[in-house]
PDB file of N, CA and C in Angstrom:
ATOM      1  N   MET A 810       8.287   7.396  -0.185  1.00 76.00           N
ATOM      2  CA  MET A 810       7.282   8.245   0.422  1.00 76.00           C
ATOM      3  C   MET A 810       5.950   7.510   0.623  1.00 76.00           C
ATOM      4  N   ALA A 811       5.665   6.507  -0.191  1.00 83.00           N
ATOM      5  CA  ALA A 811       4.370   5.829  -0.104  1.00 83.00           C
ATOM      6  C   ALA A 811       4.262   4.927   1.127  1.00 83.00           C
ATOM      7  N   GLY A 812       5.375   4.564   1.718  1.00 85.00           N
ATOM      8  CA  GLY A 812       5.339   3.765   2.939  1.00 85.00           C
ATOM      9  C   GLY A 812       5.137   2.279   2.745  1.00 85.00           C
ATOM     10  N   PHE A 813       5.493   1.756   1.572  1.00 88.00           N
ATOM     11  CA  PHE A 813       5.346   0.317   1.354  1.00 88.00           C
ATOM     12  C   PHE A 813       6.315  -0.447   2.260  1.00 88.00           C
ATOM     13  N   PRO A 814       5.836  -1.451   2.997  1.00 87.00           N
ATOM     14  CA  PRO A 814       6.747  -2.257   3.802  1.00 87.00           C
ATOM     15  C   PRO A 814       7.610  -3.159   2.911  1.00 87.00           C
ATOM     16  N   SER A 815       7.112  -3.463   1.717  1.00 90.00           N
ATOM     17  CA  SER A 815       7.833  -4.221   0.695  1.00 90.00           C
ATOM     18  C   SER A 815       7.082  -4.004  -0.617  1.00 90.00           C
ATOM     19  N   ILE A 816       7.687  -4.387  -1.725  1.00 93.00           N
ATOM     20  CA  ILE A 816       7.024  -4.240  -3.015  1.00 93.00           C
ATOM     21  C   ILE A 816       6.310  -5.543  -3.353  1.00 93.00           C
ATOM     22  N   LYS A 817       5.031  -5.430  -3.628  1.00 94.00           N
ATOM     23  CA  LYS A 817       4.201  -6.571  -4.017  1.00 94.00           C
ATOM     24  C   LYS A 817       3.481  -6.207  -5.309  1.00 94.00           C
ATOM     25  N   THR A 818       3.269  -7.199  -6.172  1.00 94.00           N
ATOM     26  CA  THR A 818       2.512  -6.970  -7.401  1.00 94.00           C
ATOM     27  C   THR A 818       1.366  -7.970  -7.480  1.00 94.00           C
ATOM     28  N   LEU A 819       0.387  -7.657  -8.299  1.00 91.00           N
ATOM     29  CA  LEU A 819      -0.740  -8.573  -8.474  1.00 91.00           C
ATOM     30  C   LEU A 819      -0.305  -9.832  -9.215  1.00 91.00           C
ATOM     31  N   ASN A 820       0.736  -9.731 -10.042  1.00 92.00           N
ATOM     32  CA  ASN A 820       1.239 -10.915 -10.751  1.00 92.00           C
ATOM     33  C   ASN A 820       1.791 -11.948  -9.781  1.00 92.00           C
ATOM     34  N   ASP A 821       2.268 -11.513  -8.634  1.00 92.00           N
ATOM     35  CA  ASP A 821       2.849 -12.414  -7.638  1.00 92.00           C
ATOM     36  C   ASP A 821       1.824 -12.915  -6.620  1.00 92.00           C
ATOM     37  N   PHE A 822       0.596 -12.440  -6.715  1.00 91.00           N
ATOM     38  CA  PHE A 822      -0.416 -12.784  -5.707  1.00 91.00           C
ATOM     39  C   PHE A 822      -0.906 -14.220  -5.903  1.00 91.00           C
ATOM     40  N   ASN A 823      -1.023 -14.971  -4.815  1.00 89.00           N
ATOM     41  CA  ASN A 823      -1.455 -16.361  -4.848  1.00 89.00           C
ATOM     42  C   ASN A 823      -2.967 -16.433  -4.593  1.00 89.00           C
ATOM     43  N   TYR A 824      -3.729 -16.529  -5.668  1.00 86.00           N
ATOM     44  CA  TYR A 824      -5.189 -16.581  -5.543  1.00 86.00           C
ATOM     45  C   TYR A 824      -5.664 -17.905  -4.946  1.00 86.00           C
ATOM     46  N   ASP A 825      -4.856 -18.942  -5.022  1.00 87.00           N
ATOM     47  CA  ASP A 825      -5.223 -20.221  -4.410  1.00 87.00           C
ATOM     48  C   ASP A 825      -5.171 -20.123  -2.885  1.00 87.00           C
ATOM     49  N   PHE A 826      -4.242 -19.307  -2.364  1.00 86.00           N
ATOM     50  CA  PHE A 826      -4.128 -19.130  -0.915  1.00 86.00           C
ATOM     51  C   PHE A 826      -5.273 -18.273  -0.381  1.00 86.00           C
ATOM     52  N   ALA A 827      -5.550 -17.165  -1.057  1.00 82.00           N
ATOM     53  CA  ALA A 827      -6.592 -16.233  -0.613  1.00 82.00           C
ATOM     54  C   ALA A 827      -7.876 -16.547  -1.373  1.00 82.00           C
ATOM     55  N   LYS A 828      -8.598 -17.515  -0.901  1.00 79.00           N
ATOM     56  CA  LYS A 828      -9.783 -18.028  -1.602  1.00 79.00           C
ATOM     57  C   LYS A 828     -10.881 -16.979  -1.810  1.00 79.00           C
ATOM     58  N   GLY A 829     -10.976 -15.990  -0.931  1.00 80.00           N
ATOM     59  CA  GLY A 829     -12.041 -15.002  -1.040  1.00 80.00           C
ATOM     60  C   GLY A 829     -11.782 -13.902  -2.050  1.00 80.00           C
ATOM     61  N   VAL A 830     -10.592 -13.885  -2.639  1.00 83.00           N
ATOM     62  CA  VAL A 830     -10.230 -12.828  -3.584  1.00 83.00           C
ATOM     63  C   VAL A 830     -10.394 -13.367  -4.994  1.00 83.00           C
ATOM     64  N   LYS A 831     -11.206 -12.666  -5.791  1.00 86.00           N
ATOM     65  CA  LYS A 831     -11.424 -13.091  -7.168  1.00 86.00           C
ATOM     66  C   LYS A 831     -10.464 -12.357  -8.099  1.00 86.00           C
ATOM     67  N   ASN A 832      -9.830 -13.115  -8.979  1.00 88.00           N
ATOM     68  CA  ASN A 832      -8.903 -12.546  -9.945  1.00 88.00           C
ATOM     69  C   ASN A 832      -9.577 -11.450 -10.770  1.00 88.00           C
ATOM     70  N   SER A 833     -10.817 -11.669 -11.170  1.00 91.00           N
ATOM     71  CA  SER A 833     -11.539 -10.686 -11.986  1.00 91.00           C
ATOM     72  C   SER A 833     -11.753  -9.376 -11.224  1.00 91.00           C
ATOM     73  N   GLN A 834     -12.016  -9.464  -9.933  1.00 90.00           N
ATOM     74  CA  GLN A 834     -12.192  -8.258  -9.123  1.00 90.00           C
ATOM     75  C   GLN A 834     -10.881  -7.484  -9.005  1.00 90.00           C
ATOM     76  N   MET A 835      -9.791  -8.207  -8.823  1.00 92.00           N
ATOM     77  CA  MET A 835      -8.494  -7.541  -8.697  1.00 92.00           C
ATOM     78  C   MET A 835      -8.097  -6.876 -10.003  1.00 92.00           C
ATOM     79  N   LYS A 836      -8.395  -7.512 -11.134  1.00 92.00           N
ATOM     80  CA  LYS A 836      -8.097  -6.905 -12.437  1.00 92.00           C
ATOM     81  C   LYS A 836      -8.890  -5.611 -12.615  1.00 92.00           C
ATOM     82  N   GLU A 837     -10.142  -5.633 -12.187  1.00 93.00           N
ATOM     83  CA  GLU A 837     -10.975  -4.426 -12.272  1.00 93.00           C
ATOM     84  C   GLU A 837     -10.399  -3.311 -11.397  1.00 93.00           C
ATOM     85  N   LEU A 838      -9.994  -3.646 -10.185  1.00 93.00           N
ATOM     86  CA  LEU A 838      -9.392  -2.650  -9.292  1.00 93.00           C
ATOM     87  C   LEU A 838      -8.062  -2.141  -9.843  1.00 93.00           C
ATOM     88  N   ALA A 839      -7.307  -3.019 -10.495  1.00 94.00           N
ATOM     89  CA  ALA A 839      -5.999  -2.654 -11.035  1.00 94.00           C
ATOM     90  C   ALA A 839      -6.107  -1.647 -12.178  1.00 94.00           C
ATOM     91  N   ASP A 840      -7.288  -1.524 -12.764  1.00 94.00           N
ATOM     92  CA  ASP A 840      -7.494  -0.506 -13.807  1.00 94.00           C
ATOM     93  C   ASP A 840      -7.495   0.904 -13.220  1.00 94.00           C
ATOM     94  N   LEU A 841      -7.592   1.001 -11.910  1.00 94.00           N
ATOM     95  CA  LEU A 841      -7.541   2.260 -11.144  1.00 94.00           C
ATOM     96  C   LEU A 841      -8.711   3.201 -11.430  1.00 94.00           C
ATOM     97  N   GLY A 842      -9.784   2.681 -11.992  1.00 93.00           N
ATOM     98  CA  GLY A 842     -10.979   3.487 -12.202  1.00 93.00           C
ATOM     99  C   GLY A 842     -11.579   3.971 -10.895  1.00 93.00           C
ATOM    100  N   LEU A 843     -11.334   3.239  -9.818  1.00 91.00           N
ATOM    101  CA  LEU A 843     -11.859   3.632  -8.512  1.00 91.00           C
ATOM    102  C   LEU A 843     -11.286   4.975  -8.068  1.00 91.00           C
ATOM    103  N   ILE A 844     -10.095   5.300  -8.529  1.00 91.00           N
ATOM    104  CA  ILE A 844      -9.485   6.580  -8.153  1.00 91.00           C
ATOM    105  C   ILE A 844     -10.217   7.723  -8.840  1.00 91.00           C
ATOM    106  N   GLU A 845     -10.535   7.547 -10.106  1.00 89.00           N
ATOM    107  CA  GLU A 845     -11.284   8.577 -10.832  1.00 89.00           C
ATOM    108  C   GLU A 845     -12.662   8.794 -10.223  1.00 89.00           C
ATOM    109  N   CYS A 846     -13.246   7.727  -9.703  1.00 93.00           N
ATOM    110  CA  CYS A 846     -14.582   7.806  -9.100  1.00 93.00           C
ATOM    111  C   CYS A 846     -14.524   8.128  -7.611  1.00 93.00           C
ATOM    112  N   ALA A 847     -13.333   8.313  -7.071  1.00 92.00           N
ATOM    113  CA  ALA A 847     -13.122   8.598  -5.646  1.00 92.00           C
ATOM    114  C   ALA A 847     -13.776   7.531  -4.760  1.00 92.00           C
ATOM    115  N   GLU A 848     -13.568   6.261  -5.120  1.00 91.00           N
ATOM    116  CA  GLU A 848     -14.099   5.141  -4.356  1.00 91.00           C
ATOM    117  C   GLU A 848     -13.018   4.555  -3.461  1.00 91.00           C
ATOM    118  N   ASN A 849     -13.433   3.880  -2.418  1.00 88.00           N
ATOM    119  CA  ASN A 849     -12.520   3.238  -1.477  1.00 88.00           C
ATOM    120  C   ASN A 849     -12.515   1.731  -1.692  1.00 88.00           C
ATOM    121  N   VAL A 850     -11.433   1.111  -1.276  1.00 87.00           N
ATOM    122  CA  VAL A 850     -11.334  -0.345  -1.236  1.00 87.00           C
ATOM    123  C   VAL A 850     -11.039  -0.719   0.202  1.00 87.00           C
ATOM    124  N   VAL A 851     -11.838  -1.611   0.750  1.00 87.00           N
ATOM    125  CA  VAL A 851     -11.634  -2.078   2.119  1.00 87.00           C
ATOM    126  C   VAL A 851     -11.469  -3.590   2.065  1.00 87.00           C
ATOM    127  N   LEU A 852     -10.346  -4.069   2.556  1.00 86.00           N
ATOM    128  CA  LEU A 852     -10.069  -5.499   2.606  1.00 86.00           C
ATOM    129  C   LEU A 852     -10.228  -5.945   4.054  1.00 86.00           C
ATOM    130  N   ILE A 853     -11.182  -6.831   4.286  1.00 86.00           N
ATOM    131  CA  ILE A 853     -11.534  -7.242   5.643  1.00 86.00           C
ATOM    132  C   ILE A 853     -11.313  -8.738   5.807  1.00 86.00           C
ATOM    133  N   GLY A 854     -10.768  -9.109   6.946  1.00 85.00           N
ATOM    134  CA  GLY A 854     -10.585 -10.520   7.252  1.00 85.00           C
ATOM    135  C   GLY A 854      -9.597 -10.666   8.393  1.00 85.00           C
ATOM    136  N   PRO A 855      -9.507 -11.875   8.939  1.00 88.00           N
ATOM    137  CA  PRO A 855      -8.573 -12.110  10.039  1.00 88.00           C
ATOM    138  C   PRO A 855      -7.122 -12.070   9.549  1.00 88.00           C
ATOM    139  N   SER A 856      -6.214 -12.045  10.481  1.00 87.00           N
ATOM    140  CA  SER A 856      -4.788 -12.037  10.153  1.00 87.00           C
ATOM    141  C   SER A 856      -4.410 -13.267   9.344  1.00 87.00           C
ATOM    142  N   GLY A 857      -3.525 -13.034   8.383  1.00 86.00           N
ATOM    143  CA  GLY A 857      -2.954 -14.150   7.639  1.00 86.00           C
ATOM    144  C   GLY A 857      -3.764 -14.687   6.487  1.00 86.00           C
ATOM    145  N   VAL A 858      -4.785 -13.964   6.033  1.00 86.00           N
ATOM    146  CA  VAL A 858      -5.616 -14.483   4.938  1.00 86.00           C
ATOM    147  C   VAL A 858      -5.317 -13.833   3.590  1.00 86.00           C
ATOM    148  N   GLY A 859      -4.387 -12.890   3.533  1.00 85.00           N
ATOM    149  CA  GLY A 859      -3.986 -12.327   2.257  1.00 85.00           C
ATOM    150  C   GLY A 859      -4.594 -10.979   1.922  1.00 85.00           C
ATOM    151  N   LYS A 860      -4.613 -10.061   2.855  1.00 88.00           N
ATOM    152  CA  LYS A 860      -5.135  -8.714   2.599  1.00 88.00           C
ATOM    153  C   LYS A 860      -4.020  -7.728   2.254  1.00 88.00           C
ATOM    154  N   THR A 861      -2.898  -7.845   2.899  1.00 90.00           N
ATOM    155  CA  THR A 861      -1.823  -6.872   2.720  1.00 90.00           C
ATOM    156  C   THR A 861      -1.226  -6.923   1.322  1.00 90.00           C
ATOM    157  N   HIS A 862      -1.020  -8.108   0.786  1.00 92.00           N
ATOM    158  CA  HIS A 862      -0.399  -8.223  -0.535  1.00 92.00           C
ATOM    159  C   HIS A 862      -1.198  -7.466  -1.600  1.00 92.00           C
ATOM    160  N   PRO A 863      -2.506  -7.719  -1.763  1.00 92.00           N
ATOM    161  CA  PRO A 863      -3.232  -6.964  -2.789  1.00 92.00           C
ATOM    162  C   PRO A 863      -3.332  -5.475  -2.472  1.00 92.00           C
ATOM    163  N   ALA A 864      -3.368  -5.120  -1.191  1.00 91.00           N
ATOM    164  CA  ALA A 864      -3.414  -3.702  -0.835  1.00 91.00           C
ATOM    165  C   ALA A 864      -2.143  -2.996  -1.289  1.00 91.00           C
ATOM    166  N   ILE A 865      -1.000  -3.607  -1.023  1.00 93.00           N
ATOM    167  CA  ILE A 865       0.273  -3.026  -1.463  1.00 93.00           C
ATOM    168  C   ILE A 865       0.345  -3.017  -2.984  1.00 93.00           C
ATOM    169  N   ALA A 866      -0.068  -4.101  -3.613  1.00 94.00           N
ATOM    170  CA  ALA A 866       0.006  -4.209  -5.073  1.00 94.00           C
ATOM    171  C   ALA A 866      -0.823  -3.128  -5.766  1.00 94.00           C
ATOM    172  N   LEU A 867      -2.024  -2.870  -5.263  1.00 93.00           N
ATOM    173  CA  LEU A 867      -2.869  -1.821  -5.855  1.00 93.00           C
ATOM    174  C   LEU A 867      -2.269  -0.440  -5.619  1.00 93.00           C
ATOM    175  N   ASP A 868      -1.763  -0.232  -4.427  1.00 92.00           N
ATOM    176  CA  ASP A 868      -1.127   1.041  -4.088  1.00 92.00           C
ATOM    177  C   ASP A 868       0.120   1.261  -4.948  1.00 92.00           C
ATOM    178  N   TYR A 869       0.903   0.211  -5.127  1.00 93.00           N
ATOM    179  CA  TYR A 869       2.112   0.283  -5.941  1.00 93.00           C
ATOM    180  C   TYR A 869       1.765   0.579  -7.397  1.00 93.00           C
ATOM    181  N   ARG A 870       0.704  -0.051  -7.882  1.00 94.00           N
ATOM    182  CA  ARG A 870       0.249   0.192  -9.265  1.00 94.00           C
ATOM    183  C   ARG A 870      -0.146   1.655  -9.445  1.00 94.00           C
ATOM    184  N   ALA A 871      -0.821   2.220  -8.475  1.00 93.00           N
ATOM    185  CA  ALA A 871      -1.199   3.635  -8.536  1.00 93.00           C
ATOM    186  C   ALA A 871       0.043   4.517  -8.533  1.00 93.00           C
ATOM    187  N   ALA A 872       1.018   4.184  -7.704  1.00 93.00           N
ATOM    188  CA  ALA A 872       2.261   4.954  -7.649  1.00 93.00           C
ATOM    189  C   ALA A 872       2.983   4.904  -8.995  1.00 93.00           C
ATOM    190  N   GLN A 873       2.951   3.747  -9.644  1.00 93.00           N
ATOM    191  CA  GLN A 873       3.565   3.614 -10.960  1.00 93.00           C
ATOM    192  C   GLN A 873       2.855   4.484 -12.001  1.00 93.00           C
ATOM    193  N   ALA A 874       1.580   4.771 -11.761  1.00 94.00           N
ATOM    194  CA  ALA A 874       0.804   5.628 -12.662  1.00 94.00           C
ATOM    195  C   ALA A 874       0.920   7.098 -12.262  1.00 94.00           C
ATOM    196  N   SER A 875       1.915   7.419 -11.435  1.00 94.00           N
ATOM    197  CA  SER A 875       2.185   8.789 -10.967  1.00 94.00           C
ATOM    198  C   SER A 875       1.067   9.373 -10.118  1.00 94.00           C
ATOM    199  N   ILE A 876       0.374   8.500  -9.404  1.00 92.00           N
ATOM    200  CA  ILE A 876      -0.670   8.928  -8.478  1.00 92.00           C
ATOM    201  C   ILE A 876      -0.070   8.881  -7.078  1.00 92.00           C
ATOM    202  N   LYS A 877      -0.196   9.967  -6.338  1.00 90.00           N
ATOM    203  CA  LYS A 877       0.339   9.991  -4.978  1.00 90.00           C
ATOM    204  C   LYS A 877      -0.390   8.975  -4.125  1.00 90.00           C
ATOM    205  N   THR A 878       0.372   8.188  -3.404  1.00 89.00           N
ATOM    206  CA  THR A 878      -0.213   7.140  -2.568  1.00 89.00           C
ATOM    207  C   THR A 878       0.440   7.138  -1.199  1.00 89.00           C
ATOM    208  N   ARG A 879      -0.244   6.496  -0.274  1.00 88.00           N
ATOM    209  CA  ARG A 879       0.305   6.301   1.074  1.00 88.00           C
ATOM    210  C   ARG A 879      -0.270   4.998   1.597  1.00 88.00           C
ATOM    211  N   PHE A 880       0.586   4.026   1.835  1.00 86.00           N
ATOM    212  CA  PHE A 880       0.149   2.742   2.383  1.00 86.00           C
ATOM    213  C   PHE A 880       0.128   2.810   3.896  1.00 86.00           C
ATOM    214  N   MET A 881      -0.997   2.385   4.475  1.00 83.00           N
ATOM    215  CA  MET A 881      -1.135   2.358   5.933  1.00 83.00           C
ATOM    216  C   MET A 881      -1.933   1.128   6.323  1.00 83.00           C
ATOM    217  N   THR A 882      -1.587   0.555   7.441  1.00 80.00           N
ATOM    218  CA  THR A 882      -2.377  -0.538   7.994  1.00 80.00           C
ATOM    219  C   THR A 882      -3.335   0.040   9.038  1.00 80.00           C
ATOM    220  N   ALA A 883      -4.272  -0.754   9.477  1.00 77.00           N
ATOM    221  CA  ALA A 883      -5.206  -0.310  10.510  1.00 77.00           C
ATOM    222  C   ALA A 883      -4.435   0.038  11.793  1.00 77.00           C
ATOM    223  N   ALA A 884      -3.350  -0.680  12.047  1.00 81.00           N
ATOM    224  CA  ALA A 884      -2.547  -0.421  13.237  1.00 81.00           C
ATOM    225  C   ALA A 884      -1.834   0.939  13.174  1.00 81.00           C
ATOM    226  N   ASP A 885      -1.681   1.489  11.970  1.00 78.00           N
ATOM    227  CA  ASP A 885      -1.021   2.789  11.812  1.00 78.00           C
ATOM    228  C   ASP A 885      -1.899   3.958  12.256  1.00 78.00           C
ATOM    229  N   PHE A 886      -3.196   3.717  12.414  1.00 74.00           N
ATOM    230  CA  PHE A 886      -4.094   4.817  12.759  1.00 74.00           C
ATOM    231  C   PHE A 886      -4.020   5.130  14.193  1.00 74.00           C
TER     232      PHE A 886
END
């Protein structure tokens, strides 16, 4: 139901490839405190720089915590 195109986790994310993504920031987001605070996460950048993997991983983590999720790309709108 969440619409994941594939399953991705933060453990599998290559931080060396996506230079703009900080491991510490992803760990903070993975705590899912942003959901309690009703905050958004926006990943911006050109194609192929590593936005989809962390987006799916965070969404998947929320789903594992029994939080209803829906993965969508900008093209889905």
